Amino acid sequence: AQSVAQPEDQVNVAEGNPLTVKCTYSVSGNPYLFWYVQYPNRGLQFLLKYITGDNLVKGSYGFEAEFNKSQTSFHLKKPSALVSDSALYFCAVRDETGRRALTFGSGTRLQVQP
Amino acid sequence: DAGVIQSPRHEVTEMGQEVTLRCKPISGHDYLFWYRQTMMRGLELLIYFNNNVPIDDSGMPEDRFSAKMPNASFSTLKIQPSEPRDSAVYFCASGTGTLNTEAFFGQGTRLTVV
């Protein structure tokens, strides 16, 4: 079975400061990892994904994520937060042996203060 | 492509009534997923289809819920009879069969059962 944990319900950061949103996963085989963002009253928007190769993945809106196999983590990062980054962020996983549907974490609300 | 299209965007109904949610996936996608989002349970997979055939419906909460995909461009999720605890945002997503591709989400249907 595959699972995702997002240990923080909310992350607060000041505008201009770096941000990190944490994610750990559990899968049977090799993981395929994804980050999505949800703005109020909107659907989920894809940000970035890790498939294979470089452990640092770059995505939309200046976000990046670092894959760490030994720690089974895939933390989302951004060097300098913007107020407009405030939203709900979801980590998701799919493994090569499991179902095609993504399994999502519980979500982390990012609040960037001006 | 216009993306995944869901209708209606909002639905308010009385307990006991039948509710039908609709989804048009992105053309060419052979997987379709139905998710439900609530504060308490986060994003839950309800059911998913491959080439219009239901593959995994283990997430469907009760017999009151049913889903169909009569053709590649249309799917419905029906609740009959509806109950207040069914109040949630229901998302439809579509994707291709490859493991390393993301799913694309619709804007969701916010269902309120009173």
PDB file of C-alpha atoms in Angstrom:
ATOM      1  CA  ALA A   1       0.000   0.000   0.000  1.00  0.00           C
ATOM      2  CA  GLN A   2       1.127   3.546  -0.645  1.00  0.00           C
ATOM      3  CA  SER A   3       0.778   6.469   1.738  1.00  0.00           C
ATOM      4  CA  VAL A   4       1.837  10.075   2.155  1.00  0.00           C
ATOM      5  CA  ALA A   5       2.329  12.096   5.321  1.00  0.00           C
ATOM      6  CA  GLN A   6       2.373  15.866   5.553  1.00  0.00           C
ATOM      7  CA  PRO A   7       3.242  16.482   9.191  1.00  0.00           C
ATOM      8  CA  GLU A   8       2.373  20.181   9.301  1.00  0.00           C
ATOM      9  CA  ASP A   9      -1.201  21.403   9.011  1.00  0.00           C
ATOM     10  CA  GLN A  10       0.037  24.947   8.505  1.00  0.00           C
ATOM     11  CA  VAL A  11       3.302  26.681   7.704  1.00  0.00           C
ATOM     12  CA  ASN A  12       3.757  30.392   8.321  1.00  0.00           C
ATOM     13  CA  VAL A  13       6.535  32.344   6.656  1.00  0.00           C
ATOM     14  CA  ALA A  14       7.323  35.987   6.046  1.00  0.00           C
ATOM     15  CA  GLU A  15       7.385  37.302   2.500  1.00  0.00           C
ATOM     16  CA  GLY A  16      10.880  37.105   1.051  1.00  0.00           C
ATOM     17  CA  ASN A  17      11.959  34.299   3.351  1.00  0.00           C
ATOM     18  CA  PRO A  18      12.596  30.745   2.152  1.00  0.00           C
ATOM     19  CA  LEU A  19       9.812  28.222   2.656  1.00  0.00           C
ATOM     20  CA  THR A  20       9.691  24.463   3.102  1.00  0.00           C
ATOM     21  CA  VAL A  21       6.618  22.244   3.105  1.00  0.00           C
ATOM     22  CA  LYS A  22       7.375  18.730   4.280  1.00  0.00           C
ATOM     23  CA  CYS A  23       6.281  15.420   2.800  1.00  0.00           C
ATOM     24  CA  THR A  24       7.240  11.819   3.508  1.00  0.00           C
ATOM     25  CA  TYR A  25       5.989   8.786   1.666  1.00  0.00           C
ATOM     26  CA  SER A  26       5.712   5.022   1.835  1.00  0.00           C
ATOM     27  CA  VAL A  27       5.536   2.801  -1.261  1.00  0.00           C
ATOM     28  CA  SER A  28       6.299  -0.762  -2.263  1.00  0.00           C
ATOM     29  CA  GLY A  29       8.390  -0.041  -5.334  1.00  0.00           C
ATOM     30  CA  ASN A  30       9.975   3.031  -6.859  1.00  0.00           C
ATOM     31  CA  PRO A  31       7.986   6.176  -6.127  1.00  0.00           C
ATOM     32  CA  TYR A  32       6.538   8.737  -8.482  1.00  0.00           C
ATOM     33  CA  LEU A  33       6.033  11.903  -6.446  1.00  0.00           C
ATOM     34  CA  PHE A  34       3.955  14.974  -7.158  1.00  0.00           C
ATOM     35  CA  TRP A  35       3.132  18.341  -5.621  1.00  0.00           C
ATOM     36  CA  TYR A  36      -0.134  20.144  -6.252  1.00  0.00           C
ATOM     37  CA  VAL A  37      -1.429  23.538  -5.096  1.00  0.00           C
ATOM     38  CA  GLN A  38      -5.040  24.476  -4.393  1.00  0.00           C
ATOM     39  CA  TYR A  39      -6.220  28.068  -4.242  1.00  0.00           C
ATOM     40  CA  PRO A  40      -9.570  28.888  -2.608  1.00  0.00           C
ATOM     41  CA  ASN A  41     -12.571  27.528  -4.502  1.00  0.00           C
ATOM     42  CA  ARG A  42     -10.365  26.073  -7.190  1.00  0.00           C
ATOM     43  CA  GLY A  43      -9.234  22.631  -8.284  1.00  0.00           C
ATOM     44  CA  LEU A  44      -5.792  21.215  -7.718  1.00  0.00           C
ATOM     45  CA  GLN A  45      -3.049  22.534  -9.958  1.00  0.00           C
ATOM     46  CA  PHE A  46       0.055  20.511 -10.734  1.00  0.00           C
ATOM     47  CA  LEU A  47       3.332  22.081  -9.570  1.00  0.00           C
ATOM     48  CA  LEU A  48       6.082  19.536 -10.143  1.00  0.00           C
ATOM     49  CA  LYS A  49       6.977  15.868 -10.092  1.00  0.00           C
ATOM     50  CA  TYR A  50       9.860  13.506  -9.407  1.00  0.00           C
ATOM     51  CA  ILE A  51      10.185  10.499 -11.655  1.00  0.00           C
ATOM     52  CA  THR A  52      13.876   9.633 -11.779  1.00  0.00           C
ATOM     53  CA  GLY A  53      17.224  11.341 -12.170  1.00  0.00           C
ATOM     54  CA  ASP A  54      18.232  14.517 -10.342  1.00  0.00           C
ATOM     55  CA  ASN A  55      17.042  14.669  -6.782  1.00  0.00           C
ATOM     56  CA  LEU A  56      16.259  18.379  -7.093  1.00  0.00           C
ATOM     57  CA  VAL A  57      13.223  18.987  -9.249  1.00  0.00           C
ATOM     58  CA  LYS A  58      12.191  22.414 -10.477  1.00  0.00           C
ATOM     59  CA  GLY A  59       8.585  23.306 -11.172  1.00  0.00           C
ATOM     60  CA  SER A  60       6.118  26.106 -11.707  1.00  0.00           C
ATOM     61  CA  TYR A  61       6.134  29.525  -9.992  1.00  0.00           C
ATOM     62  CA  GLY A  62       9.709  29.148  -8.715  1.00  0.00           C
ATOM     63  CA  PHE A  63       8.997  26.074  -6.614  1.00  0.00           C
ATOM     64  CA  GLU A  64      11.363  23.155  -6.355  1.00  0.00           C
ATOM     65  CA  ALA A  65      11.394  19.903  -4.430  1.00  0.00           C
ATOM     66  CA  GLU A  66      14.141  17.680  -3.111  1.00  0.00           C
ATOM     67  CA  PHE A  67      13.813  13.920  -3.299  1.00  0.00           C
ATOM     68  CA  ASN A  68      15.634  11.987  -0.564  1.00  0.00           C
ATOM     69  CA  LYS A  69      15.355   8.237  -0.950  1.00  0.00           C
ATOM     70  CA  SER A  70      17.005   7.326   2.344  1.00  0.00           C
ATOM     71  CA  GLN A  71      14.630   9.552   4.282  1.00  0.00           C
ATOM     72  CA  THR A  72      11.666   8.775   1.995  1.00  0.00           C
ATOM     73  CA  SER A  73      10.982  12.484   1.744  1.00  0.00           C
ATOM     74  CA  PHE A  74      10.013  14.923  -0.968  1.00  0.00           C
ATOM     75  CA  HIS A  75       9.966  18.389   0.588  1.00  0.00           C
ATOM     76  CA  LEU A  76       8.686  21.380  -1.371  1.00  0.00           C
ATOM     77  CA  LYS A  77      10.832  24.498  -1.285  1.00  0.00           C
ATOM     78  CA  LYS A  78      11.023  28.031  -2.578  1.00  0.00           C
ATOM     79  CA  PRO A  79      13.941  30.410  -1.995  1.00  0.00           C
ATOM     80  CA  SER A  80      11.800  33.521  -1.536  1.00  0.00           C
ATOM     81  CA  ALA A  81       8.112  33.336  -0.605  1.00  0.00           C
ATOM     82  CA  LEU A  82       5.446  35.606  -2.050  1.00  0.00           C
ATOM     83  CA  VAL A  83       2.137  36.548  -0.438  1.00  0.00           C
ATOM     84  CA  SER A  84       0.468  35.065  -3.518  1.00  0.00           C
ATOM     85  CA  ASP A  85       1.968  31.663  -2.642  1.00  0.00           C
ATOM     86  CA  SER A  86      -0.514  31.414   0.230  1.00  0.00           C
ATOM     87  CA  ALA A  87      -2.602  28.329  -0.561  1.00  0.00           C
ATOM     88  CA  LEU A  88      -3.142  24.663   0.302  1.00  0.00           C
ATOM     89  CA  TYR A  89      -0.384  22.324  -0.847  1.00  0.00           C
ATOM     90  CA  PHE A  90      -0.733  18.597  -1.414  1.00  0.00           C
ATOM     91  CA  CYS A  91       1.927  15.959  -1.830  1.00  0.00           C
ATOM     92  CA  ALA A  92       0.939  12.813  -3.761  1.00  0.00           C
ATOM     93  CA  VAL A  93       2.526   9.485  -4.607  1.00  0.00           C
ATOM     94  CA  ARG A  94       2.079   6.674  -7.037  1.00  0.00           C
ATOM     95  CA  ASP A  95       4.299   3.581  -7.141  1.00  0.00           C
ATOM     96  CA  GLU A  96       5.236   1.357 -10.010  1.00  0.00           C
ATOM     97  CA  THR A  97       3.457  -1.656  -8.567  1.00  0.00           C
ATOM     98  CA  GLY A  98       0.267  -0.040  -7.335  1.00  0.00           C
ATOM     99  CA  ARG A  99      -2.875   1.533  -8.644  1.00  0.00           C
ATOM    100  CA  ARG A 100      -2.813   4.326 -11.185  1.00  0.00           C
ATOM    101  CA  ALA A 101      -4.658   6.742  -8.905  1.00  0.00           C
ATOM    102  CA  LEU A 102      -2.577   9.180  -6.897  1.00  0.00           C
ATOM    103  CA  THR A 103      -2.613   8.916  -3.115  1.00  0.00           C
ATOM    104  CA  PHE A 104      -2.626  12.347  -1.498  1.00  0.00           C
ATOM    105  CA  GLY A 105      -1.400  13.647   1.819  1.00  0.00           C
ATOM    106  CA  SER A 106      -3.642  15.606   4.136  1.00  0.00           C
ATOM    107  CA  GLY A 107      -2.460  18.947   2.821  1.00  0.00           C
ATOM    108  CA  THR A 108      -0.483  21.821   4.329  1.00  0.00           C
ATOM    109  CA  ARG A 109      -1.775  25.350   4.418  1.00  0.00           C
ATOM    110  CA  LEU A 110       0.939  27.857   3.601  1.00  0.00           C
ATOM    111  CA  GLN A 111       0.428  31.348   4.915  1.00  0.00           C
ATOM    112  CA  VAL A 112       2.879  34.004   3.715  1.00  0.00           C
ATOM    113  CA  GLN A 113       2.743  37.197   5.719  1.00  0.00           C
ATOM    114  CA  PRO A 114       3.563  40.570   4.144  1.00  0.00           C
TER     115      PRO A 114
ATOM    116  CA  ASP B   1      -8.225  21.776 -24.609  1.00  0.00           C
ATOM    117  CA  ALA B   2     -10.502  23.328 -21.997  1.00  0.00           C
ATOM    118  CA  GLY B   3      -9.312  20.980 -19.300  1.00  0.00           C
ATOM    119  CA  VAL B   4     -11.476  18.752 -17.137  1.00  0.00           C
ATOM    120  CA  ILE B   5     -14.983  20.172 -16.969  1.00  0.00           C
ATOM    121  CA  GLN B   6     -17.290  19.494 -14.054  1.00  0.00           C
ATOM    122  CA  SER B   7     -20.892  20.482 -13.578  1.00  0.00           C
ATOM    123  CA  PRO B   8     -22.553  21.877 -11.661  1.00  0.00           C
ATOM    124  CA  ARG B   9     -20.039  23.998  -9.725  1.00  0.00           C
ATOM    125  CA  HIS B  10     -22.380  24.218  -6.768  1.00  0.00           C
ATOM    126  CA  GLU B  11     -25.286  22.029  -5.753  1.00  0.00           C
ATOM    127  CA  VAL B  12     -27.584  22.468  -2.796  1.00  0.00           C
ATOM    128  CA  THR B  13     -30.114  19.734  -2.221  1.00  0.00           C
ATOM    129  CA  GLU B  14     -32.358  18.402   0.479  1.00  0.00           C
ATOM    130  CA  MET B  15     -31.663  15.210   2.323  1.00  0.00           C
ATOM    131  CA  GLY B  16     -33.113  12.225   0.532  1.00  0.00           C
ATOM    132  CA  GLN B  17     -32.889  13.713  -2.925  1.00  0.00           C
ATOM    133  CA  GLU B  18     -30.888  12.234  -5.776  1.00  0.00           C
ATOM    134  CA  VAL B  19     -27.787  14.150  -6.833  1.00  0.00           C
ATOM    135  CA  THR B  20     -25.864  13.682 -10.075  1.00  0.00           C
ATOM    136  CA  LEU B  21     -22.430  15.169 -10.636  1.00  0.00           C
ATOM    137  CA  ARG B  22     -20.975  15.309 -14.129  1.00  0.00           C
ATOM    138  CA  CYS B  23     -17.499  15.253 -15.587  1.00  0.00           C
ATOM    139  CA  LYS B  24     -15.966  15.639 -19.020  1.00  0.00           C
ATOM    140  CA  PRO B  25     -12.324  14.509 -19.045  1.00  0.00           C
ATOM    141  CA  ILE B  26      -9.568  15.843 -21.244  1.00  0.00           C
ATOM    142  CA  SER B  27      -9.751  14.337 -24.715  1.00  0.00           C
ATOM    143  CA  GLY B  28      -7.305  11.473 -25.158  1.00  0.00           C
ATOM    144  CA  HIS B  29      -7.023  10.649 -21.464  1.00  0.00           C
ATOM    145  CA  ASP B  30      -7.897   7.035 -20.735  1.00  0.00           C
ATOM    146  CA  TYR B  31      -8.050   7.291 -16.938  1.00  0.00           C
ATOM    147  CA  LEU B  32     -10.731   9.121 -14.988  1.00  0.00           C
ATOM    148  CA  PHE B  33     -10.742   9.581 -11.218  1.00  0.00           C
ATOM    149  CA  TRP B  34     -13.370  10.788  -8.749  1.00  0.00           C
ATOM    150  CA  TYR B  35     -12.131  12.264  -5.464  1.00  0.00           C
ATOM    151  CA  ARG B  36     -13.955  13.774  -2.499  1.00  0.00           C
ATOM    152  CA  GLN B  37     -12.497  16.523  -0.318  1.00  0.00           C
ATOM    153  CA  THR B  38     -13.654  17.220   3.227  1.00  0.00           C
ATOM    154  CA  MET B  39     -12.060  18.992   6.159  1.00  0.00           C
ATOM    155  CA  MET B  40     -12.113  15.843   8.241  1.00  0.00           C
ATOM    156  CA  ARG B  41     -10.836  13.311   5.721  1.00  0.00           C
ATOM    157  CA  GLY B  42      -8.907  15.368   3.199  1.00  0.00           C
ATOM    158  CA  LEU B  43      -8.779  14.094  -0.389  1.00  0.00           C
ATOM    159  CA  GLU B  44     -10.183  10.600  -0.775  1.00  0.00           C
ATOM    160  CA  LEU B  45     -10.253   8.535  -3.931  1.00  0.00           C
ATOM    161  CA  LEU B  46     -13.761   7.260  -4.552  1.00  0.00           C
ATOM    162  CA  ILE B  47     -13.405   5.364  -7.819  1.00  0.00           C
ATOM    163  CA  TYR B  48     -11.400   5.335 -10.995  1.00  0.00           C
ATOM    164  CA  PHE B  49     -11.933   4.143 -14.550  1.00  0.00           C
ATOM    165  CA  ASN B  50      -9.645   2.967 -17.294  1.00  0.00           C
ATOM    166  CA  ASN B  51     -11.033   3.012 -20.828  1.00  0.00           C
ATOM    167  CA  ASN B  52     -14.513   3.547 -19.360  1.00  0.00           C
ATOM    168  CA  VAL B  53     -14.280   0.444 -17.147  1.00  0.00           C
ATOM    169  CA  PRO B  54     -14.311   0.824 -13.340  1.00  0.00           C
ATOM    170  CA  ILE B  55     -11.003  -0.453 -11.965  1.00  0.00           C
ATOM    171  CA  ASP B  56     -11.153   0.317  -8.265  1.00  0.00           C
ATOM    172  CA  ASP B  57     -14.319   1.367  -6.454  1.00  0.00           C
ATOM    173  CA  SER B  58     -13.114   0.485  -2.968  1.00  0.00           C
ATOM    174  CA  GLY B  59     -13.344   4.118  -1.943  1.00  0.00           C
ATOM    175  CA  MET B  60     -17.050   4.433  -2.646  1.00  0.00           C
ATOM    176  CA  PRO B  61     -18.474   4.933   0.831  1.00  0.00           C
ATOM    177  CA  GLU B  62     -21.814   3.199   0.503  1.00  0.00           C
ATOM    178  CA  ASP B  63     -24.279   1.695  -1.912  1.00  0.00           C
ATOM    179  CA  ARG B  64     -25.892   5.096  -2.094  1.00  0.00           C
ATOM    180  CA  PHE B  65     -22.977   6.127  -4.303  1.00  0.00           C
ATOM    181  CA  SER B  66     -22.640   4.966  -7.889  1.00  0.00           C
ATOM    182  CA  ALA B  67     -20.502   6.059 -10.817  1.00  0.00           C
ATOM    183  CA  LYS B  68     -20.692   5.419 -14.522  1.00  0.00           C
ATOM    184  CA  MET B  69     -18.651   6.198 -17.575  1.00  0.00           C
ATOM    185  CA  PRO B  70     -20.790   5.455 -20.633  1.00  0.00           C
ATOM    186  CA  ASN B  71     -18.176   6.782 -23.048  1.00  0.00           C
ATOM    187  CA  ALA B  72     -14.698   8.277 -23.129  1.00  0.00           C
ATOM    188  CA  SER B  73     -15.926  11.843 -22.793  1.00  0.00           C
ATOM    189  CA  PHE B  74     -18.439  11.647 -19.960  1.00  0.00           C
ATOM    190  CA  SER B  75     -18.769  10.327 -16.432  1.00  0.00           C
ATOM    191  CA  THR B  76     -21.331  10.720 -13.672  1.00  0.00           C
ATOM    192  CA  LEU B  77     -21.257  10.286  -9.926  1.00  0.00           C
ATOM    193  CA  LYS B  78     -24.675   9.749  -8.406  1.00  0.00           C
ATOM    194  CA  ILE B  79     -25.769   9.831  -4.794  1.00  0.00           C
ATOM    195  CA  GLN B  80     -29.192   8.424  -4.009  1.00  0.00           C
ATOM    196  CA  PRO B  81     -30.497   9.186  -1.458  1.00  0.00           C
ATOM    197  CA  SER B  82     -28.269  12.040  -0.349  1.00  0.00           C
ATOM    198  CA  GLU B  83     -27.447  12.716   3.307  1.00  0.00           C
ATOM    199  CA  PRO B  84     -25.972  15.761   5.074  1.00  0.00           C
ATOM    200  CA  ARG B  85     -22.702  13.888   5.663  1.00  0.00           C
ATOM    201  CA  ASP B  86     -22.239  13.710   1.888  1.00  0.00           C
ATOM    202  CA  SER B  87     -21.606  17.460   1.873  1.00  0.00           C
ATOM    203  CA  ALA B  88     -18.139  17.938   0.392  1.00  0.00           C
ATOM    204  CA  VAL B  89     -16.280  19.091  -2.701  1.00  0.00           C
ATOM    205  CA  TYR B  90     -16.191  16.401  -5.350  1.00  0.00           C
ATOM    206  CA  PHE B  91     -13.355  16.483  -7.871  1.00  0.00           C
ATOM    207  CA  CYS B  92     -12.993  14.720 -11.160  1.00  0.00           C
ATOM    208  CA  ALA B  93      -9.523  14.239 -12.647  1.00  0.00           C
ATOM    209  CA  SER B  94      -8.206  12.612 -15.786  1.00  0.00           C
ATOM    210  CA  GLY B  95      -4.858  11.328 -16.998  1.00  0.00           C
ATOM    211  CA  THR B  96      -3.011   8.937 -19.252  1.00  0.00           C
ATOM    212  CA  GLY B  97      -1.922   5.442 -18.353  1.00  0.00           C
ATOM    213  CA  THR B  98       1.762   6.158 -17.878  1.00  0.00           C
ATOM    214  CA  LEU B  99       3.054   6.095 -14.326  1.00  0.00           C
ATOM    215  CA  ASN B 100       5.094   9.264 -14.607  1.00  0.00           C
ATOM    216  CA  THR B 101       2.298  11.597 -15.683  1.00  0.00           C
ATOM    217  CA  GLU B 102       0.264  13.821 -13.481  1.00  0.00           C
ATOM    218  CA  ALA B 103      -3.511  13.872 -13.178  1.00  0.00           C
ATOM    219  CA  PHE B 104      -5.433  16.960 -14.270  1.00  0.00           C
ATOM    220  CA  PHE B 105      -8.215  18.146 -11.998  1.00  0.00           C
ATOM    221  CA  GLY B 106     -11.485  19.885 -12.674  1.00  0.00           C
ATOM    222  CA  GLN B 107     -12.701  22.837 -10.635  1.00  0.00           C
ATOM    223  CA  GLY B 108     -14.846  20.633  -8.446  1.00  0.00           C
ATOM    224  CA  THR B 109     -18.501  20.509  -7.442  1.00  0.00           C
ATOM    225  CA  ARG B 110     -19.352  21.832  -4.005  1.00  0.00           C
ATOM    226  CA  LEU B 111     -22.251  19.746  -2.707  1.00  0.00           C
ATOM    227  CA  THR B 112     -24.327  20.847   0.243  1.00  0.00           C
ATOM    228  CA  VAL B 113     -27.028  18.527   1.529  1.00  0.00           C
ATOM    229  CA  VAL B 114     -29.426  20.193   3.974  1.00  0.00           C
TER     230      VAL B 114
END
